[in-house]
PDB file of N, CA, C and O in Angstrom:
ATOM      1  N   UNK T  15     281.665   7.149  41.147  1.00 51.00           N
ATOM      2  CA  UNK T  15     282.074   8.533  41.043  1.00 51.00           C
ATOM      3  C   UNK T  15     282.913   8.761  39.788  1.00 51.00           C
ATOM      4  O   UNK T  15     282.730   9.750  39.079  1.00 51.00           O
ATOM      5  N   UNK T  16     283.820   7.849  39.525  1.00 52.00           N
ATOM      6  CA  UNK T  16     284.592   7.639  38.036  1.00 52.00           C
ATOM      7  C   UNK T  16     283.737   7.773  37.491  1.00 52.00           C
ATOM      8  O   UNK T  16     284.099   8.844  37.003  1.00 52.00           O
ATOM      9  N   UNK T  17     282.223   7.532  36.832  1.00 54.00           N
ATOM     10  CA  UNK T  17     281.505   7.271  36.071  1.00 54.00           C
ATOM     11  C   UNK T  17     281.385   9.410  35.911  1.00 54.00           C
ATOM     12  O   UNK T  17     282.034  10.201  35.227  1.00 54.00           O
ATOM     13  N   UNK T  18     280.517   9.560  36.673  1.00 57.00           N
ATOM     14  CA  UNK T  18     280.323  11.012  36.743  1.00 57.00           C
ATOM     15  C   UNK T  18     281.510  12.025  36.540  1.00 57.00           C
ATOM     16  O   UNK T  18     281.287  13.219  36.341  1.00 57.00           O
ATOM     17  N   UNK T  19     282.690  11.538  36.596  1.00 55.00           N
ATOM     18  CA  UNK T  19     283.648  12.594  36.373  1.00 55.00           C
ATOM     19  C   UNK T  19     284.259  12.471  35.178  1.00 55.00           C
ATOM     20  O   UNK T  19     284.581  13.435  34.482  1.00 55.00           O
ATOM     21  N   UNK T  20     284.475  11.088  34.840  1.00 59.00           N
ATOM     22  CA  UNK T  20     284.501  10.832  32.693  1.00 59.00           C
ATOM     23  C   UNK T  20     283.470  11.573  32.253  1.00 59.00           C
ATOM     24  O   UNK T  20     283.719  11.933  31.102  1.00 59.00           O
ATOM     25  N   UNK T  21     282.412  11.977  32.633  1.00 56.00           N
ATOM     26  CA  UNK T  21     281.440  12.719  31.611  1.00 56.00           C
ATOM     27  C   UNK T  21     281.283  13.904  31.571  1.00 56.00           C
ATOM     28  O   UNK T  21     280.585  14.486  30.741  1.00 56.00           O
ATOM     29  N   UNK T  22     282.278  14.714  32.982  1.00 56.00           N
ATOM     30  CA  UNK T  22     282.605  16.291  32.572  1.00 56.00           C
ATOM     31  C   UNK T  22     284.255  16.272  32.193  1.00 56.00           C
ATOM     32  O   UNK T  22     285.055  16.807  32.960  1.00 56.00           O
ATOM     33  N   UNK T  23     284.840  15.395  30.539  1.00 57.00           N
ATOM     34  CA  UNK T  23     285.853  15.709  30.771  1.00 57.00           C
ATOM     35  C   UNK T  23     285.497  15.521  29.086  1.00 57.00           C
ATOM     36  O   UNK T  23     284.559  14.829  28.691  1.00 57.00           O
ATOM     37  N   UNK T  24     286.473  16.310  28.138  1.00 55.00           N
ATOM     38  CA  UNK T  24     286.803  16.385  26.924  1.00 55.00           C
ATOM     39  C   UNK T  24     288.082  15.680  26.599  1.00 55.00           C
ATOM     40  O   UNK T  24     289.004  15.415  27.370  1.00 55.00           O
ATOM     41  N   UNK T  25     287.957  15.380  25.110  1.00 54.00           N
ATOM     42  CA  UNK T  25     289.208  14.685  24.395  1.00 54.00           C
ATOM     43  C   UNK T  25     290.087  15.940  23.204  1.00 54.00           C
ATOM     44  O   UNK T  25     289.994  15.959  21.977  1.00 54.00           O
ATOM     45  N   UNK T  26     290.933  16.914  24.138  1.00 56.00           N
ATOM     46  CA  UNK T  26     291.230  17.431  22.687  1.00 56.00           C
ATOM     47  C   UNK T  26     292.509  17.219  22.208  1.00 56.00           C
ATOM     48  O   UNK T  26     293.398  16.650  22.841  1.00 56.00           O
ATOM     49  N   UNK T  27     292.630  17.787  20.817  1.00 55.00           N
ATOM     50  CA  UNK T  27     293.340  17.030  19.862  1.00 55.00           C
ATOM     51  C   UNK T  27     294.383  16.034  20.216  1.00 55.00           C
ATOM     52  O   UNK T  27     294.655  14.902  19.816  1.00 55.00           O
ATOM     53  N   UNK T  28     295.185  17.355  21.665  1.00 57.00           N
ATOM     54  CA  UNK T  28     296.518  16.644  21.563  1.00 57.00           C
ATOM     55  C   UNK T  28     296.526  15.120  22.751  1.00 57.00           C
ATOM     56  O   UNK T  28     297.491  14.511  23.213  1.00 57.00           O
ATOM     57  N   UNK T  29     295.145  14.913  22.931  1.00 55.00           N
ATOM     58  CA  UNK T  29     294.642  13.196  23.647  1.00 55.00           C
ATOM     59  C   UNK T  29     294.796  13.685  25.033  1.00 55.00           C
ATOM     60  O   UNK T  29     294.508  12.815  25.854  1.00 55.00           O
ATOM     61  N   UNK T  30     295.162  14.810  25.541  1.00 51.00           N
ATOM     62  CA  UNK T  30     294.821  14.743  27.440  1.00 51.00           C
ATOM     63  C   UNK T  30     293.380  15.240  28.023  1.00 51.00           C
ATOM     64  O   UNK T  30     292.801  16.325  28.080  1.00 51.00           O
ATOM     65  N   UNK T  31     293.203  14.416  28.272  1.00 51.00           N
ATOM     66  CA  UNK T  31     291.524  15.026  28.803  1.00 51.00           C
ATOM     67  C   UNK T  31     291.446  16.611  29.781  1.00 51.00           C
ATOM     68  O   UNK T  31     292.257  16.991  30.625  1.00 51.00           O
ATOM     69  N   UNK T  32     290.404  17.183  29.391  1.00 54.00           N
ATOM     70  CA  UNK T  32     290.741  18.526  29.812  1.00 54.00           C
ATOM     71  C   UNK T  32     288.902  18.485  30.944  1.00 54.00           C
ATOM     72  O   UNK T  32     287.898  17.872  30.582  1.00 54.00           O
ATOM     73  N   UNK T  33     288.994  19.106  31.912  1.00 55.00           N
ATOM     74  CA  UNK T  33     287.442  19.435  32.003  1.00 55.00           C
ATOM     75  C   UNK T  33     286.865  20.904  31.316  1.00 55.00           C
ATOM     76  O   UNK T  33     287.398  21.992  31.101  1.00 55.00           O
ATOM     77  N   UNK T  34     285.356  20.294  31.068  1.00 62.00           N
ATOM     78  CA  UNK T  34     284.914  21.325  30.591  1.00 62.00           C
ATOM     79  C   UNK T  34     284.857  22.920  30.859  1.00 62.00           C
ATOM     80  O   UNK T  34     285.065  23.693  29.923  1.00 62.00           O
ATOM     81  N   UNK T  35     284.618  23.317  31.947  1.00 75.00           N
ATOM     82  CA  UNK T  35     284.544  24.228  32.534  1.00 75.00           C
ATOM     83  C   UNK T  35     284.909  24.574  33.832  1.00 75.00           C
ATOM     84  O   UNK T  35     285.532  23.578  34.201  1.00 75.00           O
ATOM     85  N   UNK T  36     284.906  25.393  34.779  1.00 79.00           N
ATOM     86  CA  UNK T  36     285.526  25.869  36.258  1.00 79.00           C
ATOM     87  C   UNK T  36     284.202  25.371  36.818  1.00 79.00           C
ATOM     88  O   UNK T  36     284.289  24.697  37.844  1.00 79.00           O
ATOM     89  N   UNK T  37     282.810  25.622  36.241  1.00 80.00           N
ATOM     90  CA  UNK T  37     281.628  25.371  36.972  1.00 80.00           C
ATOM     91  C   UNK T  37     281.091  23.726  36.839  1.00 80.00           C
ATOM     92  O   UNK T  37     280.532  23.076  37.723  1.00 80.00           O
ATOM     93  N   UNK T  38     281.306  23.453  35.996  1.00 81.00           N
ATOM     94  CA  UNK T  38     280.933  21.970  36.326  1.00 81.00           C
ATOM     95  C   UNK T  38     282.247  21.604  37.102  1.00 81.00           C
ATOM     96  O   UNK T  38     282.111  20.402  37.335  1.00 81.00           O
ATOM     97  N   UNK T  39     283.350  21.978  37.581  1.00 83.00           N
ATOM     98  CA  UNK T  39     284.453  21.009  38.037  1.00 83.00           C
ATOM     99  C   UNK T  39     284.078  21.539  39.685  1.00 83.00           C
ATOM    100  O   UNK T  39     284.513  21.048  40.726  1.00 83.00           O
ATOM    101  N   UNK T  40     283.091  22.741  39.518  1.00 85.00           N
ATOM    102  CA  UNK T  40     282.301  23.612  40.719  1.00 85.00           C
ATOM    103  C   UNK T  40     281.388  21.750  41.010  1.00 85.00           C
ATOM    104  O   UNK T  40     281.436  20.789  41.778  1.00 85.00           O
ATOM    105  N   UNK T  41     280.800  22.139  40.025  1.00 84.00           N
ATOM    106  CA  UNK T  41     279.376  21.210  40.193  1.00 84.00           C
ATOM    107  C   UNK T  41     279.916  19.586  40.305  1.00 84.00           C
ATOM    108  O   UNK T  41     279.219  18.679  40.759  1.00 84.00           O
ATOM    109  N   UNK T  42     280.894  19.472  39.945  1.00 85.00           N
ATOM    110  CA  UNK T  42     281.232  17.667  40.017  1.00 85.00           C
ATOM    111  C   UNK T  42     281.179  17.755  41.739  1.00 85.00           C
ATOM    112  O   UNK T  42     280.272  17.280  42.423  1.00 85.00           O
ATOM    113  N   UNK T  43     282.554  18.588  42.328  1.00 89.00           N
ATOM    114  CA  UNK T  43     282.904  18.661  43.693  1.00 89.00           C
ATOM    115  C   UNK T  43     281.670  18.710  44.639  1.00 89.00           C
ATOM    116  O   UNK T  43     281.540  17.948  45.597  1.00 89.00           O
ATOM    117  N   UNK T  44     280.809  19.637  44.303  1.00 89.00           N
ATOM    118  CA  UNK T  44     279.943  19.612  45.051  1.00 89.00           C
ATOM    119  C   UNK T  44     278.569  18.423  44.855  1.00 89.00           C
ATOM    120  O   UNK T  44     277.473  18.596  45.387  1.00 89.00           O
ATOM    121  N   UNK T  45     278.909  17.264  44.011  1.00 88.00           N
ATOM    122  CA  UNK T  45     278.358  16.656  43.829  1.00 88.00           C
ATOM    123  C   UNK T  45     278.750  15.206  44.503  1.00 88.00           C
ATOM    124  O   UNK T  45     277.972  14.274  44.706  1.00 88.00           O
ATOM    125  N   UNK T  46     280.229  15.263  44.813  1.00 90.00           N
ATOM    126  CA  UNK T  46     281.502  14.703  45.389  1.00 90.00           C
ATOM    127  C   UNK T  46     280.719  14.559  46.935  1.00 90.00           C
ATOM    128  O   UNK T  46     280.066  13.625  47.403  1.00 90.00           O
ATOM    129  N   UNK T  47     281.047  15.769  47.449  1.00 91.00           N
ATOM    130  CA  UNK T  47     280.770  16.124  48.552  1.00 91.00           C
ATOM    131  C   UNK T  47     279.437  15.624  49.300  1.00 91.00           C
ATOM    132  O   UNK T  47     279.288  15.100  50.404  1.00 91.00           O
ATOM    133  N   UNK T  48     278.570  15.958  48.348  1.00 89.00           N
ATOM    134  CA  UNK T  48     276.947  15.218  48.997  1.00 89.00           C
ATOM    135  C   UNK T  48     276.913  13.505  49.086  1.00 89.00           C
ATOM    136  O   UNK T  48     276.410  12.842  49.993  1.00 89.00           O
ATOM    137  N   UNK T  49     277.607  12.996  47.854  1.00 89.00           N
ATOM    138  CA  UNK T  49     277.914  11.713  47.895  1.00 89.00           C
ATOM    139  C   UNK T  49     278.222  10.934  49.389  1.00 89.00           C
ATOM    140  O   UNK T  49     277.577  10.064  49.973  1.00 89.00           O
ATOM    141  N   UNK T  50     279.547  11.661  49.760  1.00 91.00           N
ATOM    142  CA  UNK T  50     280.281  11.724  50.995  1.00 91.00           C
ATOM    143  C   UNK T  50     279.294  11.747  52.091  1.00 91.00           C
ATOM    144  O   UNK T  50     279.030  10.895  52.939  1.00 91.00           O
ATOM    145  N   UNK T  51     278.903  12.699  51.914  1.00 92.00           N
ATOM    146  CA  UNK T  51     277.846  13.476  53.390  1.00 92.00           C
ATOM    147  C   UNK T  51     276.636  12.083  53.387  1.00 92.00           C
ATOM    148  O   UNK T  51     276.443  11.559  54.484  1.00 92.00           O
ATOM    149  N   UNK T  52     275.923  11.570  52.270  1.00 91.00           N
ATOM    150  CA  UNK T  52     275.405  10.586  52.390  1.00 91.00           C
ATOM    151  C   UNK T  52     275.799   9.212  52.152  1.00 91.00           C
ATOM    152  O   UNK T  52     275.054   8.315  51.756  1.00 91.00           O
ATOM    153  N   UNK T  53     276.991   9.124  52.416  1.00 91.00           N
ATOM    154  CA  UNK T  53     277.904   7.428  52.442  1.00 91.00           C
ATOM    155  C   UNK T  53     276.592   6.125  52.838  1.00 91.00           C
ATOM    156  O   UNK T  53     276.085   5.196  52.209  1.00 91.00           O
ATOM    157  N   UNK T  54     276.460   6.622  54.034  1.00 92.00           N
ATOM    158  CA  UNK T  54     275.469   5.499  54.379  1.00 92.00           C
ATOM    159  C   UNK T  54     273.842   5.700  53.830  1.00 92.00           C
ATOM    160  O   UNK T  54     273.082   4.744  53.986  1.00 92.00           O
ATOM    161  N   UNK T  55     273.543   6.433  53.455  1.00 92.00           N
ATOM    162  CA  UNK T  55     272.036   6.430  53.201  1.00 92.00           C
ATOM    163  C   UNK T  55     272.135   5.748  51.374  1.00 92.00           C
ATOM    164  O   UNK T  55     271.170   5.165  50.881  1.00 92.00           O
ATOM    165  N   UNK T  56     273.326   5.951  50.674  1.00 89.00           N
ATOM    166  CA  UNK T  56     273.780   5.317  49.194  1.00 89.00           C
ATOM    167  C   UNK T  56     273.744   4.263  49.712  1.00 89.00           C
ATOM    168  O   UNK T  56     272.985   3.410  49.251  1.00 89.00           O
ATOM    169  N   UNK T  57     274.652   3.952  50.971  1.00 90.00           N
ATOM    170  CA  UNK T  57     274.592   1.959  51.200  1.00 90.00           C
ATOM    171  C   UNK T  57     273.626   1.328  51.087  1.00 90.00           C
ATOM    172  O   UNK T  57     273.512   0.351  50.347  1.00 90.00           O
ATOM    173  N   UNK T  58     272.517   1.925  52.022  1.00 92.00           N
ATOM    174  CA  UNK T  58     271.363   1.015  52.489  1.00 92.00           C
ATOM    175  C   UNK T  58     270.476   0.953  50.938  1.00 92.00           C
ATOM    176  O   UNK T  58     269.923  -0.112  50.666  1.00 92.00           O
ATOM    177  N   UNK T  59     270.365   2.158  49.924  1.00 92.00           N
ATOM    178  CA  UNK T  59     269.517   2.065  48.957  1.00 92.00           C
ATOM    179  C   UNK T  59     270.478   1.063  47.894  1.00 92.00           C
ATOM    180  O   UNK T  59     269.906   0.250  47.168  1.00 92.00           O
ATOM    181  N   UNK T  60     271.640   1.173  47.884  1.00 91.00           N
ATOM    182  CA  UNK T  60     272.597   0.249  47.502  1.00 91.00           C
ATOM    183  C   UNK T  60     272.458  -1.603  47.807  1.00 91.00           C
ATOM    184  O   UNK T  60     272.950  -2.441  47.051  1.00 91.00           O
ATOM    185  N   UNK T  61     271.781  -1.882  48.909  1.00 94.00           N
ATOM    186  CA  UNK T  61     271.108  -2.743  49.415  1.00 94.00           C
ATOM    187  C   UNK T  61     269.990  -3.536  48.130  1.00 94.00           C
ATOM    188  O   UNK T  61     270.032  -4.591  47.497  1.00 94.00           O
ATOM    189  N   UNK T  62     269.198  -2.557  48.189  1.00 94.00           N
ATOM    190  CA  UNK T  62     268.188  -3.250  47.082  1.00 94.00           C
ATOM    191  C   UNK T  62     268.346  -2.599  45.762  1.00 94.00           C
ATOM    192  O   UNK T  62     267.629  -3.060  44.875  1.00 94.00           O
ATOM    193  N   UNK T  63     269.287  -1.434  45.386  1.00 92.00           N
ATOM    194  CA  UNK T  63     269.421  -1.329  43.711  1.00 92.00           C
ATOM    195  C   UNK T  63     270.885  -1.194  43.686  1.00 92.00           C
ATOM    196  O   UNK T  63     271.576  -0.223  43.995  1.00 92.00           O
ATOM    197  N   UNK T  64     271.276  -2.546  43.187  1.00 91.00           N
ATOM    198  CA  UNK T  64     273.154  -2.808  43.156  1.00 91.00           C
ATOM    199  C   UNK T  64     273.381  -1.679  42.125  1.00 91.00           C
ATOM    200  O   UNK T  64     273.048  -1.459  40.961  1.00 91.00           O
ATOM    201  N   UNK T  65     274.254  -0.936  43.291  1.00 88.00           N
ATOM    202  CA  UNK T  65     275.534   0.156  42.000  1.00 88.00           C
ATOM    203  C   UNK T  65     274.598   1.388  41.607  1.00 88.00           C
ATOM    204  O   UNK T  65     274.951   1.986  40.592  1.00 88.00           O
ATOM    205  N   UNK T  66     273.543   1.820  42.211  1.00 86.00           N
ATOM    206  CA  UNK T  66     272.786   2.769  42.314  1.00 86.00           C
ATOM    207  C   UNK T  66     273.836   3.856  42.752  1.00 86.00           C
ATOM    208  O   UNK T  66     274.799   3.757  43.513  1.00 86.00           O
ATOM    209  N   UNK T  67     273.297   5.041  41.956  1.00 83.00           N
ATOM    210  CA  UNK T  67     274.128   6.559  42.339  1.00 83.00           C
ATOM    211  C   UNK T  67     273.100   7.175  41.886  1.00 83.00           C
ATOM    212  O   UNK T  67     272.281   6.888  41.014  1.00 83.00           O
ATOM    213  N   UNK T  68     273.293   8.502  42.922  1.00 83.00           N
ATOM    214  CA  UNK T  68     272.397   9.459  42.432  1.00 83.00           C
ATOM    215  C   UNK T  68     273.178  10.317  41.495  1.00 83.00           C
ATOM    216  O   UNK T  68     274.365  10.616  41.360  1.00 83.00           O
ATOM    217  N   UNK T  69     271.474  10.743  40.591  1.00 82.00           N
ATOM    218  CA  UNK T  69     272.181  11.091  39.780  1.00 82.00           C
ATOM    219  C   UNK T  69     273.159  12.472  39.313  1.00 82.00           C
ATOM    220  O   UNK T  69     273.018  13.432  40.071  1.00 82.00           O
ATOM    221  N   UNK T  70     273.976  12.643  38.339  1.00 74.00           N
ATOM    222  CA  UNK T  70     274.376  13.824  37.557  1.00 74.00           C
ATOM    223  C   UNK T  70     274.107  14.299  36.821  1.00 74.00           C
ATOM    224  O   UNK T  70     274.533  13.744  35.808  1.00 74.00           O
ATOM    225  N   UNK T  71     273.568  15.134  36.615  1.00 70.00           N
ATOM    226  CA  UNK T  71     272.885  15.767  35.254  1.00 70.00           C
ATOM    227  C   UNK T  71     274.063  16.672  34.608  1.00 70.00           C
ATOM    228  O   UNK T  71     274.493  17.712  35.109  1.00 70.00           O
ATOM    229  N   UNK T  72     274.460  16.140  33.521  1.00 62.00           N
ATOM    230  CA  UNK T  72     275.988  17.568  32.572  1.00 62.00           C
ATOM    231  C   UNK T  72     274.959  18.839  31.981  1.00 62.00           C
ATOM    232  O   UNK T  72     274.129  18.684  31.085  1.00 62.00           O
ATOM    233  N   UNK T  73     275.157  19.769  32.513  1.00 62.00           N
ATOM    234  CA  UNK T  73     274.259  20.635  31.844  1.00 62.00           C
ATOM    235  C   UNK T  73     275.451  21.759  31.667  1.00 62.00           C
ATOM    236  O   UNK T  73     275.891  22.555  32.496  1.00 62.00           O
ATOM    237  N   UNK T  74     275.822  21.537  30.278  1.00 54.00           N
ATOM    238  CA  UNK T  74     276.961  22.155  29.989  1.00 54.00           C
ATOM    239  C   UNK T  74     276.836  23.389  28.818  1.00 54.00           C
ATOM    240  O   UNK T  74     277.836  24.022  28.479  1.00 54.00           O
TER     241      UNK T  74
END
């Protein structure tokens, strides 16, 4: 989930990471959330593809 949430976040000048927008921080959460809701169905495919996540698409 770290992986997916470093990639809706910016570096500006003054070095604190900011997120991009209200709607992707919309779209991370609700991306959060399904994660959650499928805990165990990630395990079992987690089973035969180590460290598998579904994916995020940044469409920013």
């Amino acid at each position: 989930m770290y992986i997916a949430y470093s990639a809706l976040r910016t570096k500006p000048k003054n070095g604190k990471p900011d997120l991009l927008s209200k709607e992707l921080t919309q779209r991370y959460r609700g991306y959060q959330t399904a994660c959650n809701k499928y805990r165990a169905e990630i395990a079992e495919i987690q089973k035969y593809i180590p460290g598998w996540l579904p994916p995020f698409e940044l469409k920013a």
